[in-house]
Coordinates of C-alpha atoms in Angstrom, one line a residue:
Chain A
X1 CA -0.3 0.1 0.1
X2 CA 1.5 3.2 -1.0
X3 CA 2.2 5.9 1.7
X4 CA -0.4 8.9 1.8
X5 CA 0.4 12.0 3.4
X6 CA -3.0 13.1 4.6
X7 CA -3.5 16.6 6.1
X8 CA -6.4 17.8 7.4
X9 CA -7.1 21.8 7.6
X10 CA -9.6 22.3 10.6
X11 CA -11.1 24.6 13.5
X12 CA -11.7 22.8 17.0
X13 CA -14.7 24.2 17.6
X14 CA -16.2 24.2 14.1
X15 CA -18.5 21.4 14.0
X16 CA -18.0 20.9 10.4
X17 CA -14.4 20.2 10.9
X18 CA -15.3 17.8 14.0
X19 CA -17.2 15.7 11.6
X20 CA -14.7 15.2 9.4
X21 CA -12.2 14.2 11.9
X22 CA -15.0 11.7 13.8
X23 CA -14.9 10.1 10.4
X24 CA -11.2 9.9 10.0
X25 CA -11.1 9.0 13.6
X26 CA -13.6 6.1 12.8
X27 CA -12.1 4.7 9.7
X28 CA -8.6 4.7 11.2
X29 CA -7.2 7.6 8.9
X30 CA -4.2 8.7 10.1
X31 CA -3.6 12.4 9.5
X32 CA -1.8 15.8 10.2
X33 CA -4.0 18.0 11.7
X34 CA -3.5 21.9 10.8
X35 CA -5.4 24.7 12.9
X36 CA -6.7 27.2 10.7
X37 CA -8.0 30.5 12.3
X38 CA -10.7 30.9 9.0
X39 CA -11.6 34.1 10.4
X40 CA -8.4 35.7 10.0
X41 CA -8.7 34.5 6.3
X42 CA -4.9 33.4 5.5
X43 CA -3.9 33.6 2.5
X44 CA -3.1 30.3 1.4
X45 CA -6.0 28.4 3.3
X46 CA -7.6 30.8 0.5
X47 CA -6.0 29.1 -2.1
X48 CA -6.9 25.3 -0.9
X49 CA -10.9 26.5 -0.6
X50 CA -11.9 29.6 -2.4
X51 CA -14.7 29.6 -0.1
X52 CA -12.5 30.2 2.8
X53 CA -14.6 27.6 4.7
X54 CA -12.9 24.5 7.1
X55 CA -12.5 21.9 6.9
X56 CA -10.1 20.7 3.9
X57 CA -8.8 17.2 3.5
X58 CA -5.4 17.3 1.4
X59 CA -4.3 13.8 0.5
X60 CA -0.5 13.2 -1.4
X61 CA 0.1 10.3 -2.9
X62 CA 3.2 9.6 -4.9
X63 CA 3.0 13.2 -5.5
X64 CA -0.6 13.5 -6.7
X65 CA -2.5 15.8 -4.5
X66 CA -6.2 15.3 -4.4
X67 CA -8.2 18.5 -2.3
X68 CA -11.2 17.8 -0.5
X69 CA -12.9 20.9 0.5
X70 CA -16.1 20.9 3.0
X71 CA -17.6 19.2 5.3
X72 CA -20.2 17.1 2.7
X73 CA -17.9 16.2 0.3
X74 CA -14.7 15.3 2.7
X75 CA -17.6 12.5 4.5
X76 CA -19.2 11.4 0.6
X77 CA -15.3 11.2 -0.2
X78 CA -14.1 9.2 2.8
X79 CA -17.1 6.6 2.3
X80 CA -16.0 6.3 -1.7
X81 CA -12.4 5.8 -0.9
X82 CA -12.2 4.2 2.4
X83 CA -16.2 2.0 2.5
X84 CA -15.3 0.4 5.6
X85 CA -16.5 0.5 8.2
X86 CA -19.6 2.0 6.3
X87 CA -20.9 5.0 8.2
X88 CA -23.8 5.8 5.6
X89 CA -25.8 3.0 5.9
X90 CA -26.0 0.0 3.5
X91 CA -28.9 0.0 1.7
X92 CA -30.6 2.7 -0.5
X93 CA -33.3 4.0 1.9
X94 CA -31.2 3.8 5.3
X95 CA -28.2 6.1 3.3
X96 CA -31.1 8.5 2.4
X97 CA -32.1 8.4 6.4
X98 CA -28.8 9.0 7.3
X99 CA -28.2 11.8 4.9
X100 CA -31.6 13.2 5.7
X101 CA -30.1 13.9 9.3
X102 CA -27.0 15.1 8.2
X103 CA -28.8 17.7 6.2
X104 CA -31.1 18.3 9.0
X105 CA -27.7 19.5 11.5
X106 CA -25.8 20.9 9.2
X107 CA -28.6 23.6 7.2
X108 CA -31.6 23.7 10.1
X109 CA -29.8 22.9 14.0
X110 CA -26.8 25.6 12.5
X111 CA -29.6 28.1 11.2
X112 CA -31.9 27.9 14.4
X113 CA -29.4 27.1 17.1
X114 CA -26.0 27.3 16.1
X115 CA -26.0 30.7 14.0
X116 CA -27.1 32.3 17.2
X117 CA -25.2 30.1 20.4
X118 CA -22.0 29.8 18.4
X119 CA -22.0 33.3 16.4
X120 CA -22.6 35.2 20.1
X121 CA -20.4 33.0 22.2
X122 CA -17.5 31.9 19.8
X123 CA -17.6 34.1 16.9
X124 CA -18.0 37.9 18.5
X125 CA -15.0 36.8 20.8
X126 CA -12.7 35.3 18.0
X127 CA -13.5 38.4 16.1
X128 CA -13.7 41.1 18.8
X129 CA -17.1 41.5 17.8
X130 CA -18.0 42.9 21.6
X131 CA -20.2 41.4 24.0
X132 CA -22.9 38.6 23.2
X133 CA -26.2 39.9 22.5
X134 CA -28.9 38.2 25.2
X135 CA -31.7 38.0 22.8
X136 CA -30.4 36.3 20.2
X137 CA -28.9 33.7 22.8
X138 CA -32.4 33.1 24.2
X139 CA -33.6 32.4 20.8
X140 CA -30.8 29.8 20.3
X141 CA -31.3 28.6 23.3
X142 CA -35.1 27.9 22.6
X143 CA -34.2 26.4 19.0
X144 CA -31.6 23.9 21.0
X145 CA -34.3 22.7 23.4
X146 CA -36.9 21.8 20.0
X147 CA -33.6 20.0 18.6
X148 CA -33.0 17.9 21.5
X149 CA -36.2 17.4 21.8
X150 CA -36.3 15.9 18.2
X151 CA -33.3 13.8 19.3
X152 CA -34.6 12.3 22.5
X153 CA -37.7 10.8 20.5
X154 CA -35.3 9.7 17.9
X155 CA -33.3 7.9 20.5
X156 CA -36.2 6.6 22.2
X157 CA -37.0 4.7 19.1
X158 CA -33.9 4.3 17.8
X159 CA -30.2 2.5 19.1
X160 CA -28.9 5.5 16.8
X161 CA -30.0 8.5 15.2
X162 CA -30.7 7.0 11.6
X163 CA -31.5 3.4 12.9
X164 CA -29.6 0.3 14.1
X165 CA -25.9 1.2 13.6
X166 CA -23.8 3.9 14.0
X167 CA -23.7 6.6 10.8
X168 CA -22.4 10.3 9.6
X169 CA -25.9 11.6 11.3
X170 CA -24.8 10.5 15.1
X171 CA -21.4 12.6 13.9
X172 CA -23.4 15.5 12.9
X173 CA -25.4 15.9 15.7
X174 CA -22.4 15.1 17.8
X175 CA -20.4 17.6 16.4
X176 CA -22.8 20.3 16.7
X177 CA -23.7 19.0 20.0
X178 CA -20.4 18.9 21.3
X179 CA -19.4 22.0 20.3
X180 CA -22.1 23.6 22.5
X181 CA -21.5 21.3 25.3
X182 CA -17.9 22.9 25.8
X183 CA -19.5 26.1 26.1
X184 CA -22.1 24.1 29.0
X185 CA -25.4 25.0 26.8
X186 CA -26.5 21.1 26.9
X187 CA -29.6 20.8 29.6
X188 CA -28.2 17.0 29.6
X189 CA -30.9 16.3 32.7
X190 CA -33.7 16.8 30.6
X191 CA -32.7 14.2 27.5
X192 CA -31.6 10.8 29.2
X193 CA -32.1 8.7 26.0
X194 CA -29.8 11.3 24.3
X195 CA -26.9 11.7 27.4
X196 CA -27.1 7.5 26.7
X197 CA -26.2 8.3 23.5
X198 CA -23.8 11.0 23.9
X199 CA -21.9 8.6 26.3
X200 CA -21.4 6.1 24.0
X201 CA -20.0 8.1 21.3
X202 CA -17.4 9.7 24.0
X203 CA -16.2 6.4 25.0
X204 CA -15.1 6.0 21.7
X205 CA -11.3 6.5 20.3
X206 CA -12.6 8.7 17.5
X207 CA -14.4 11.2 20.1
X208 CA -11.1 11.6 22.4
X209 CA -9.5 14.1 20.4
X210 CA -12.2 16.6 20.4
X211 CA -12.7 16.1 24.1
X212 CA -9.0 17.3 24.3
X213 CA -9.5 20.4 22.2
X214 CA -8.7 23.7 24.0
X215 CA -8.9 27.1 22.7
X216 CA -7.0 29.9 24.3
X217 CA -9.3 32.4 26.6
X218 CA -12.0 29.9 26.2
X219 CA -12.5 26.9 29.1
X220 CA -14.7 24.1 28.6
X221 CA -17.2 23.7 31.1
X222 CA -16.6 21.1 33.9
X223 CA -18.0 17.9 32.7
X224 CA -17.2 18.4 29.2
X225 CA -14.5 16.1 28.7
X226 CA -15.9 13.4 31.9
X227 CA -16.8 10.2 30.1
X228 CA -19.3 9.9 33.0
X229 CA -20.9 13.2 33.3
Chain B
X1 CA -38.4 -3.9 -14.9
X2 CA -41.5 -3.1 -11.8
X3 CA -43.4 0.0 -12.3
X4 CA -42.0 2.9 -10.2
X5 CA -44.7 5.1 -8.9
X6 CA -42.2 8.5 -8.7
X7 CA -43.3 11.6 -6.8
X8 CA -41.4 14.9 -6.8
X9 CA -42.8 17.2 -3.9
X10 CA -41.3 20.7 -4.3
X11 CA -42.0 24.6 -5.0
X12 CA -41.1 25.6 -8.5
X13 CA -39.2 28.8 -7.4
X14 CA -37.0 27.1 -4.7
X15 CA -33.5 26.4 -6.1
X16 CA -33.3 23.5 -3.8
X17 CA -35.9 21.8 -5.8
X18 CA -35.0 22.7 -9.2
X19 CA -31.6 21.0 -9.1
X20 CA -33.8 17.8 -8.2
X21 CA -36.1 18.4 -11.2
X22 CA -33.0 19.0 -13.2
X23 CA -31.6 15.6 -12.2
X24 CA -34.5 13.7 -12.6
X25 CA -35.2 15.2 -15.9
X26 CA -31.3 14.5 -17.0
X27 CA -31.6 11.0 -15.8
X28 CA -35.1 10.5 -17.9
X29 CA -36.6 9.6 -14.8
X30 CA -40.3 10.2 -15.0
X31 CA -42.1 11.4 -11.9
X32 CA -45.2 13.3 -10.7
X33 CA -44.2 16.8 -9.5
X34 CA -46.6 18.2 -6.4
X35 CA -46.5 21.4 -5.4
X36 CA -46.0 22.1 -1.8
X37 CA -46.3 25.7 -0.7
X38 CA -43.9 25.0 2.2
X39 CA -44.7 28.3 4.2
X40 CA -48.3 27.3 4.7
X41 CA -46.5 24.1 6.4
X42 CA -48.9 21.5 5.4
X43 CA -49.7 18.9 7.8
X44 CA -49.5 16.0 5.6
X45 CA -45.8 17.3 4.0
X46 CA -44.2 17.6 7.5
X47 CA -45.3 13.9 8.3
X48 CA -43.1 13.2 4.8
X49 CA -40.1 15.4 6.1
X50 CA -40.3 16.7 9.5
X51 CA -37.9 19.6 8.8
X52 CA -40.7 20.9 6.4
X53 CA -38.1 21.7 3.4
X54 CA -38.6 20.9 -0.2
X55 CA -38.2 19.3 -2.3
X56 CA -39.2 15.5 -0.9
X57 CA -38.8 12.2 -3.5
X58 CA -41.4 9.7 -2.6
X59 CA -40.9 6.3 -5.0
X60 CA -43.2 3.5 -4.6
X61 CA -42.5 0.3 -6.1
X62 CA -44.1 -3.1 -5.3
X63 CA -45.5 -1.7 -2.6
X64 CA -42.5 -0.8 -0.8
X65 CA -42.6 3.3 -0.1
X66 CA -38.5 5.1 -0.4
X67 CA -38.6 8.6 1.0
X68 CA -36.0 10.9 0.3
X69 CA -35.9 14.0 2.0
X70 CA -34.0 17.2 0.9
X71 CA -32.0 18.2 -2.1
X72 CA -28.4 16.6 -1.1
X73 CA -30.0 13.5 0.1
X74 CA -32.0 13.3 -3.1
X75 CA -29.0 13.9 -5.5
X76 CA -26.7 11.2 -4.0
X77 CA -30.0 8.8 -3.7
X78 CA -30.2 9.1 -7.5
X79 CA -26.9 8.9 -8.3
X80 CA -26.1 5.4 -6.3
X81 CA -29.9 4.4 -7.7
X82 CA -29.6 5.3 -11.5
X83 CA -25.7 5.6 -12.1
X84 CA -26.0 6.8 -15.8
X85 CA -26.1 9.5 -17.0
X86 CA -23.4 9.9 -14.3
X87 CA -23.6 13.5 -12.7
X88 CA -20.7 13.7 -10.1
X89 CA -18.1 12.5 -11.8
X90 CA -15.8 9.6 -12.7
X91 CA -13.1 9.9 -10.3
X92 CA -12.9 10.7 -6.7
X93 CA -11.0 13.8 -7.6
X94 CA -13.7 15.0 -9.8
X95 CA -16.2 14.1 -7.5
X96 CA -14.9 16.1 -4.9
X97 CA -14.5 19.5 -7.2
X98 CA -18.1 18.7 -8.3
X99 CA -19.6 18.8 -4.8
X100 CA -17.2 21.3 -3.7
X101 CA -19.3 23.6 -6.0
X102 CA -22.5 22.2 -4.9
X103 CA -21.6 22.9 -1.7
X104 CA -20.8 27.1 -2.8
X105 CA -24.0 27.6 -4.5
X106 CA -26.3 25.3 -1.4
X107 CA -24.4 27.1 1.7
X108 CA -22.1 30.1 0.3
X109 CA -24.5 31.6 -2.1
X110 CA -27.6 30.8 -0.8
X111 CA -26.6 32.5 2.7
X112 CA -24.9 35.6 1.0
X113 CA -27.7 36.0 -2.0
X114 CA -30.0 34.0 -1.8
X115 CA -31.1 34.9 1.8
X116 CA -31.2 38.5 0.7
X117 CA -33.1 38.5 -2.6
X118 CA -35.2 35.9 -2.6
X119 CA -36.4 36.7 0.7
X120 CA -37.0 39.8 -0.3
X121 CA -38.5 39.0 -3.5
X122 CA -40.3 36.4 -3.1
X123 CA -40.4 34.6 0.5
X124 CA -41.9 38.3 1.6
X125 CA -44.6 37.8 -1.2
X126 CA -45.3 34.5 -0.3
X127 CA -46.0 35.0 3.7
X128 CA -47.7 39.0 3.2
X129 CA -44.9 40.3 5.2
X130 CA -44.6 43.5 3.6
X131 CA -42.3 45.3 1.3
X132 CA -39.0 44.5 0.4
X133 CA -36.0 46.1 2.4
X134 CA -33.8 48.3 0.0
X135 CA -30.8 47.8 1.8
X136 CA -31.0 43.9 2.1
X137 CA -31.7 43.8 -1.6
X138 CA -28.7 45.9 -2.2
X139 CA -26.6 43.7 -0.1
X140 CA -27.7 40.5 -2.2
X141 CA -26.7 42.4 -5.6
X142 CA -23.5 43.1 -4.2
X143 CA -22.8 39.4 -3.3
X144 CA -24.4 38.3 -6.4
X145 CA -21.9 40.3 -8.9
X146 CA -19.2 38.4 -6.8
X147 CA -20.4 35.0 -7.4
X148 CA -20.9 35.3 -11.0
X149 CA -17.8 36.9 -11.3
X150 CA -16.3 33.5 -10.3
X151 CA -18.5 31.6 -12.4
X152 CA -17.6 33.9 -15.1
X153 CA -13.7 33.0 -13.9
X154 CA -14.1 29.1 -14.2
X155 CA -16.2 28.9 -17.4
X156 CA -12.9 31.0 -18.8
X157 CA -11.1 27.7 -17.6
X158 CA -13.4 25.3 -18.1
X159 CA -16.5 23.8 -20.3
X160 CA -18.3 23.1 -17.5
X161 CA -18.5 24.3 -14.0
X162 CA -16.8 21.6 -12.5
X163 CA -14.6 20.4 -15.6
X164 CA -15.3 18.8 -19.0
X165 CA -18.4 17.7 -18.6
X166 CA -21.8 18.5 -17.3
X167 CA -22.3 17.8 -13.9
X168 CA -24.6 18.5 -10.5
X169 CA -22.2 21.8 -9.8
X170 CA -24.0 23.0 -13.1
X171 CA -27.4 21.8 -11.9
X172 CA -26.8 23.7 -8.2
X173 CA -25.4 26.7 -10.2
X174 CA -28.1 27.0 -13.0
X175 CA -31.1 26.4 -9.9
X176 CA -30.1 29.4 -7.8
X177 CA -29.2 31.6 -11.1
X178 CA -32.7 30.8 -12.4
X179 CA -34.4 31.9 -10.1
X180 CA -32.8 35.1 -9.9
X181 CA -33.5 35.3 -13.6
X182 CA -37.0 35.0 -13.2
X183 CA -37.1 38.1 -11.4
X184 CA -34.6 39.9 -13.7
X185 CA -31.7 40.1 -11.1
X186 CA -28.8 38.4 -13.6
X187 CA -26.6 41.2 -15.4
X188 CA -26.0 38.9 -18.4
X189 CA -24.6 41.4 -20.5
X190 CA -21.7 41.0 -17.9
X191 CA -20.5 37.9 -18.0
X192 CA -20.3 36.4 -21.5
X193 CA -18.9 33.2 -20.5
X194 CA -22.1 32.5 -17.9
X195 CA -24.7 33.4 -20.5
X196 CA -23.1 30.9 -23.4
X197 CA -23.0 28.2 -20.6
X198 CA -26.7 29.2 -19.3
X199 CA -28.1 29.2 -22.9
X200 CA -26.6 25.5 -23.3
X201 CA -28.3 24.5 -20.1
X202 CA -31.6 26.1 -21.2
X203 CA -31.6 24.4 -24.3
X204 CA -31.4 20.9 -22.6
X205 CA -34.7 18.8 -22.4
X206 CA -34.1 18.8 -18.2
X207 CA -34.5 22.7 -18.4
X208 CA -37.9 23.2 -20.2
X209 CA -40.2 22.4 -17.7
X210 CA -38.2 25.2 -15.2
X211 CA -39.1 27.6 -18.4
X212 CA -42.4 27.2 -17.8
X213 CA -43.0 27.7 -14.1
X214 CA -45.2 30.4 -13.5
X215 CA -46.4 31.5 -10.0
X216 CA -49.2 33.8 -10.0
X217 CA -48.9 37.2 -9.3
X218 CA -45.5 37.2 -10.4
X219 CA -44.7 37.5 -13.7
X220 CA -41.4 36.6 -14.9
X221 CA -38.8 39.0 -16.6
X222 CA -39.7 39.0 -20.5
X223 CA -36.5 37.0 -21.4
X224 CA -36.8 34.4 -18.7
X225 CA -37.9 31.7 -21.2
X226 CA -36.1 33.1 -24.3
X227 CA -33.5 30.4 -25.1
X228 CA -31.6 32.8 -27.5
X229 CA -32.1 35.8 -24.5

């Protein structure tokens, strides 16, 4: 097997980057992580991905470079290039359900929760935009409760979010939820099925690097890396 | 070959729905289109797709129902279930480039252009939210120029948006651009390469149903369905 030099450009508290890290970890594909301060729009990163967004996967094999930009393309790429273990599901209907939930978190959850809570708590801090807006945070927290209720309902009926097996839907949800958990925003006591599910995820080897993430000046909630929280 | 009963729930002026219609048309997969007034949140549609968003594909074959919710899952499903003609590209690097551009339009273009222009011109009209905000429209138009400049640059180097062959990247771009063209917002004279590309797309059979779209009370620009505009 030829040696592949694999690099992931990411930001530790970016839910999209976290999904790529989880998938790479679950498939046991070693990679060098490079942290991108995307809000500073570094020029060399813009040459890799014109949109300026993380994550980006770079693979160099026998001098041939493959650049895969952004989370959905990376996840589909990894499924096609490294099909085992299968993270989308075996049949067409299962894959549709996995992708539906991935879209749910990347589009709906991100727009209704992340764009409020992470913008106020994280992005404003990184870009020195001033104090969080409490009204926006309240809107985000209310939407978060609704979304967590949906997760709780699904996990009352299923072992994993998209069905009987772990899929990228779990990684999508866990990536978004884990960043909010860093800030102590997840009311775990109200969602026991989701808590059990998250404990199972936290104890997987692919999750460990995420639990070790720290960003200067932003301490995580006390239970953030606790496997038995 | 068993008969498949195929239905697409869509909204004619929704860029996401248009991508699904183009892919189905290009693959010559017949379907019954059902228009969803998604902003009225019809209960039976919410049962198909809990997010309430269009498009949704329903296939019934020998009594077995397959529901595929939202545009990215539908497009990936169609590629897997009906691989010919191939619309993502043959090799991994090409597929990564196609998906990068799909993501570009569905995430970046939609956030920077559509969320302003379509929100002001279309959604406010549908939901009777009042007159368009001129400041928001100006922001959307400025971002639109930047995005069209990027399309023009790519098409100066390539036959199609993602390379040498037609892909879903072209459909993603054309779906977003065609809705704005319905409202007369595309400055075609400034982007000759993009205009030639759009003429080629417009003359494909898969595009005809989109050119026939009309929404009550919203007349399209005079050149909207003109193949030689």
